[in-house]
Short mmCIF file of C-alpha atoms and ligand atoms in Angstrom, two decimals:
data_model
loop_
_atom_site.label_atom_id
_atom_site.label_comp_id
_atom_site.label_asym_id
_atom_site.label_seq_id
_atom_site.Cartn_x
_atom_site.Cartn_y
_atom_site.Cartn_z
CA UNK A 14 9.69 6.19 -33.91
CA UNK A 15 11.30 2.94 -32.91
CA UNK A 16 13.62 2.79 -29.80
CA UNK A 17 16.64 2.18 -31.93
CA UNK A 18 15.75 5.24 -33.82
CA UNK A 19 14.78 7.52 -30.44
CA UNK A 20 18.20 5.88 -29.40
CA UNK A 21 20.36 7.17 -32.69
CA UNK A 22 18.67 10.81 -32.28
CA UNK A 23 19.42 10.91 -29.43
CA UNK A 24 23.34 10.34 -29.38
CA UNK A 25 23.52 12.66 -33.08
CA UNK A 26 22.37 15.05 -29.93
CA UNK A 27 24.87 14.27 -27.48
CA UNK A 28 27.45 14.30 -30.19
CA UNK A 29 26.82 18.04 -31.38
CA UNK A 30 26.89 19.05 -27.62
CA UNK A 31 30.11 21.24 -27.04
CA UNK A 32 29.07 21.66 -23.63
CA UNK A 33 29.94 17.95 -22.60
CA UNK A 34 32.46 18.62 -19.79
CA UNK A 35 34.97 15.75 -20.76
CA UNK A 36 34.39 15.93 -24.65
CA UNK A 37 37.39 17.42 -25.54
CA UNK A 38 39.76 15.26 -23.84
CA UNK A 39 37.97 12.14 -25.49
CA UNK A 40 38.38 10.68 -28.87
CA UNK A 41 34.89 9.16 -29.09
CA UNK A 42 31.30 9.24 -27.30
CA UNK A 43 30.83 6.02 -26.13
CA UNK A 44 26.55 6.43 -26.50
CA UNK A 45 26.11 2.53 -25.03
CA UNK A 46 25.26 -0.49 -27.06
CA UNK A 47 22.94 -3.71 -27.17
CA UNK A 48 19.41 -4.30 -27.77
CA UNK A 49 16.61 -1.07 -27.57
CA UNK A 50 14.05 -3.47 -26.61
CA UNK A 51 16.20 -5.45 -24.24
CA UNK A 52 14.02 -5.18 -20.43
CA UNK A 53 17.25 -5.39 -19.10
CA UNK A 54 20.29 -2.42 -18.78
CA UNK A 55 23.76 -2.36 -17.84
CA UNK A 56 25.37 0.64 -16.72
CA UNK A 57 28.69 1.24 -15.78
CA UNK A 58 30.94 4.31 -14.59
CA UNK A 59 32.63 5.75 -17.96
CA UNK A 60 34.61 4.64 -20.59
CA UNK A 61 38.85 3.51 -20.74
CA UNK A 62 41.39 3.55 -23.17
CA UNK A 63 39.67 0.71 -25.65
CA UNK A 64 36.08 1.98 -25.26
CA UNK A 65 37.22 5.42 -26.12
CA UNK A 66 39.39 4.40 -28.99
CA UNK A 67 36.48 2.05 -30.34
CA UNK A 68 33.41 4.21 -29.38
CA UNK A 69 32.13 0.83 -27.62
CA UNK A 70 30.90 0.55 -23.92
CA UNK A 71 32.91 -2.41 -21.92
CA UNK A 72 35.51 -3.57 -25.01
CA UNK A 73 38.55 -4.01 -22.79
CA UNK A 74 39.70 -6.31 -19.81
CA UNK A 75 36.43 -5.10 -17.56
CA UNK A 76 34.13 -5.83 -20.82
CA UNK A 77 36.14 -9.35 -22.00
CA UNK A 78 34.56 -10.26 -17.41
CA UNK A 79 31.66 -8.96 -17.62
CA UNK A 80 30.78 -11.02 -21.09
CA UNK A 81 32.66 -14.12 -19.72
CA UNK A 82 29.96 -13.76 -16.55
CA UNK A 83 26.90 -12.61 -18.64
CA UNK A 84 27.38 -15.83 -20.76
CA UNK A 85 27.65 -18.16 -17.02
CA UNK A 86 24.07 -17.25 -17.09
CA UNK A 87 22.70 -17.98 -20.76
CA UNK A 88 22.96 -14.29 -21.67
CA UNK A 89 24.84 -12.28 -24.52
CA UNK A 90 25.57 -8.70 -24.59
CA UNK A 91 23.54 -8.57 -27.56
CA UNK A 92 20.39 -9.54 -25.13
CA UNK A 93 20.64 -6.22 -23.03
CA UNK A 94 21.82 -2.96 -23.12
CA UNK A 95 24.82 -1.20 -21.75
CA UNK A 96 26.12 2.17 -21.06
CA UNK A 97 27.87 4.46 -18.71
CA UNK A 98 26.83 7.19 -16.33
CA UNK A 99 29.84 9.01 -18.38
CA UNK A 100 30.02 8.86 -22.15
CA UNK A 101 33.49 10.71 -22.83
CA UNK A 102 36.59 8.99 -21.07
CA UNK A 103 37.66 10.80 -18.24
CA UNK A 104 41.38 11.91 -17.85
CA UNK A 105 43.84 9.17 -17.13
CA UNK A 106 40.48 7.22 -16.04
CA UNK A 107 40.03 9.25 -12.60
CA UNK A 108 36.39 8.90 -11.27
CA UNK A 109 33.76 11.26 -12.91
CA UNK A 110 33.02 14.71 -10.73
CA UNK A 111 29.12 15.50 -9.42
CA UNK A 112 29.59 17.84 -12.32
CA UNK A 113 30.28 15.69 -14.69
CA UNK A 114 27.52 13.02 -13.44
CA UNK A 115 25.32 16.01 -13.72
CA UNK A 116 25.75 17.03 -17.45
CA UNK A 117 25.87 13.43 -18.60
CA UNK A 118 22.99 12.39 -16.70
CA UNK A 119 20.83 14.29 -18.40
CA UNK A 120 21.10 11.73 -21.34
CA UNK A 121 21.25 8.82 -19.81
CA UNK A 122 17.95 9.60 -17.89
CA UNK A 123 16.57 9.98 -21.87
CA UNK A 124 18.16 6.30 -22.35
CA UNK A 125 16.59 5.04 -20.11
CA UNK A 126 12.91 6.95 -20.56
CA UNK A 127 13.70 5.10 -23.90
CA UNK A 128 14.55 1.70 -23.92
CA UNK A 129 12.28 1.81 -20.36
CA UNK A 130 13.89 -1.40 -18.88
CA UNK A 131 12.87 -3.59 -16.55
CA UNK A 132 16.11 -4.47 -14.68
CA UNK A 133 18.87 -2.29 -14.27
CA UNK A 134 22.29 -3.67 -13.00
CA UNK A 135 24.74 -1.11 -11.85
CA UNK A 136 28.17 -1.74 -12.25
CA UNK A 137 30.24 0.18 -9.54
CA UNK A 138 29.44 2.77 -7.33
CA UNK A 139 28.80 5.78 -9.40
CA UNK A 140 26.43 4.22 -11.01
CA UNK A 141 24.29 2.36 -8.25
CA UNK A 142 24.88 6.04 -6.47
CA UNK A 143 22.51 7.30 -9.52
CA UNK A 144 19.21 5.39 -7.79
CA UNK A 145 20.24 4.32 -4.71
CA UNK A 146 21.76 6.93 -2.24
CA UNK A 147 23.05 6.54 1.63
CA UNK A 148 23.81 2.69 0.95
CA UNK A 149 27.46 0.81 0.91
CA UNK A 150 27.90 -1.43 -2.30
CA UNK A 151 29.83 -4.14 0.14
CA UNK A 152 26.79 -4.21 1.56
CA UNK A 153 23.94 -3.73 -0.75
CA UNK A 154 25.97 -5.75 -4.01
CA UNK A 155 23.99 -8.52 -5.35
CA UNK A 156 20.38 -7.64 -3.79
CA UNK A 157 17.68 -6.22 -5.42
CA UNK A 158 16.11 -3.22 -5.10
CA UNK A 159 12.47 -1.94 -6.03
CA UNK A 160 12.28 1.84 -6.98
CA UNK A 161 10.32 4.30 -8.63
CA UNK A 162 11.99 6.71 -10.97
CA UNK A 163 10.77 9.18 -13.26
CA UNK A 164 7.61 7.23 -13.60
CA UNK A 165 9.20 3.99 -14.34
CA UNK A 166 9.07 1.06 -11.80
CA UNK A 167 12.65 -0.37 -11.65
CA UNK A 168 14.53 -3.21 -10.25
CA UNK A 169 17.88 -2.07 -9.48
CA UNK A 170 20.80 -4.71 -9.07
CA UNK A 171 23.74 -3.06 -7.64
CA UNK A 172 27.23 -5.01 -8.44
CA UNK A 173 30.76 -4.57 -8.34
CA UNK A 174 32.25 -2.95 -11.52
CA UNK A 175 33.90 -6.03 -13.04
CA UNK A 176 37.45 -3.74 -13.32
CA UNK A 177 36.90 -3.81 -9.17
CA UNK A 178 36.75 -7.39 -9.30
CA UNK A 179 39.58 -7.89 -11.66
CA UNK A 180 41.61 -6.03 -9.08
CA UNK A 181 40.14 -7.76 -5.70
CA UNK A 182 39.81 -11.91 -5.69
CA UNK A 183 37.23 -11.52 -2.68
CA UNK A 184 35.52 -9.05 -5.15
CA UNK A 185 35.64 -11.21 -8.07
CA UNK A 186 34.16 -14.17 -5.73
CA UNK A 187 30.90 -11.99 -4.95
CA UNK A 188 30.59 -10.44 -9.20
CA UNK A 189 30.64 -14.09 -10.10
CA UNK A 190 28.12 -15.09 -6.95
CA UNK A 191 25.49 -11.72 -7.48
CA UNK A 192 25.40 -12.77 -11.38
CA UNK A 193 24.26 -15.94 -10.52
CA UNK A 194 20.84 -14.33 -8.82
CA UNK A 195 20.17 -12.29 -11.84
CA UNK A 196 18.21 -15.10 -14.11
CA UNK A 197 15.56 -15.44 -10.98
CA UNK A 198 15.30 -11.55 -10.77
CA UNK A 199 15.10 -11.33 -14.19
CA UNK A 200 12.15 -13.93 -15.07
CA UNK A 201 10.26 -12.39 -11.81
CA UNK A 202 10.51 -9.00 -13.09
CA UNK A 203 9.72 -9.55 -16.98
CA UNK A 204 7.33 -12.12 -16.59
CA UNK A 205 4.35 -9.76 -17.04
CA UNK A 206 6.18 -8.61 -20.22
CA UNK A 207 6.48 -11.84 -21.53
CA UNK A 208 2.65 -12.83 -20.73
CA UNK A 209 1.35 -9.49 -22.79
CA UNK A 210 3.81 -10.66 -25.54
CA UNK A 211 2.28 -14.25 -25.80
CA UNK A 212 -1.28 -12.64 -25.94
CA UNK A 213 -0.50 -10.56 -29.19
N1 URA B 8 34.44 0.64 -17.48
C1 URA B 8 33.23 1.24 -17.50
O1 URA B 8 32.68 1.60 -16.47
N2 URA B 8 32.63 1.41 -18.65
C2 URA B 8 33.16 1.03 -19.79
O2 URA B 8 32.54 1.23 -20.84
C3 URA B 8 34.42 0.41 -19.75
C4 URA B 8 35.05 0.23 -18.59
#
């Protein structure tokens, strides 16, 4: 089976599971988007009042920054994939519970078993709380982050959640700045990838 197909069981799964804590407030699973093969994943904290009306991770204000800033470095969101550490909005946007992180997590640990990325940006707290624990994003944000996790070696990038910067100019300054270190981070940690591609 492909990754897009691993990917599209995967979220018929999710969407047949009543036991989704935030499911019945929601109007649509947001299951993430982009490119299966993509080396490199986005994930954010859980979807707003656009995502959950469209189904689509990142399609309101937060989404229209963190495209504007993906293309400042050469990259589309169709090069990488994106998704949330919740996939059903929560009410009136308040932050997901450990509970919630807990049944949702479940799945997005299969996401990424799947697509098996290379580089994983976190956008906002929740989500850089997922691999890194005990740390401050004021002070980690922007800085790389070697891990092993469930048998995969990862780089995690921890950033701001673009909705944080759009709130905070001093926050916006640094989203703008850490983006700019993710092309170096990026070749470094695919090269090898790339290498075994040009010998096939
Ligand atoms: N904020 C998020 O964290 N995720 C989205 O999909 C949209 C806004």
């Amino acid at each position: 089976m492909s990754k897009r197909e691993e990917l599209t069981k995967l979220r018929e799964e999710m969407l047949k599971d009543d036991l989704l804590p935030l499911k019945n407030g929601a109007t649509n699973l947001v299951f993430g988007n982009g490119t299966p093969n993509s080396k490199i994943l986005f994930i954010g904290e859980g979807p707003g009042f656009n995502e959950d009306q469209q189904g689509l991770p990142f399609v309101g204000a937060a989404g229209k920054l963190l495209d504007k800033t993906l293309e400042s470095i050469g990259l589309h969101r169709k090069d990488v994939f994106v998704t949330n550490v919740v996939h059903h909005r929560p009410p009136e946007n308040r932050d997901p519970l450990p509970e919630e992180l807990g049944a949702y997590g479940k799945y997005l640990d299969k996401i990424i078993e799947i697509i098996k990325p290379k580089v994983i940006v976190t956008l906002g707290r929740f989500s850089m709380g997922k691999f890194l624990s005990e740390v401050k994003i004021s002070t980690v944000h922007g800085k790389e982050k070697r891990i092993k996790w469930h048998n995969l070696n990862l780089v995690v990038v921890p950033m701001y959640h673009p909705a944080a910067a759009l709130r905070n100019g001093n926050m916006m300054t640094s989203f703008k700045e850490d983006f700019l270190k993710l092309p170096k981070i990026i070749e470094e940690n695919t090269k090898e990838e790339m290498k075994q591609d040009s010998l096939i």
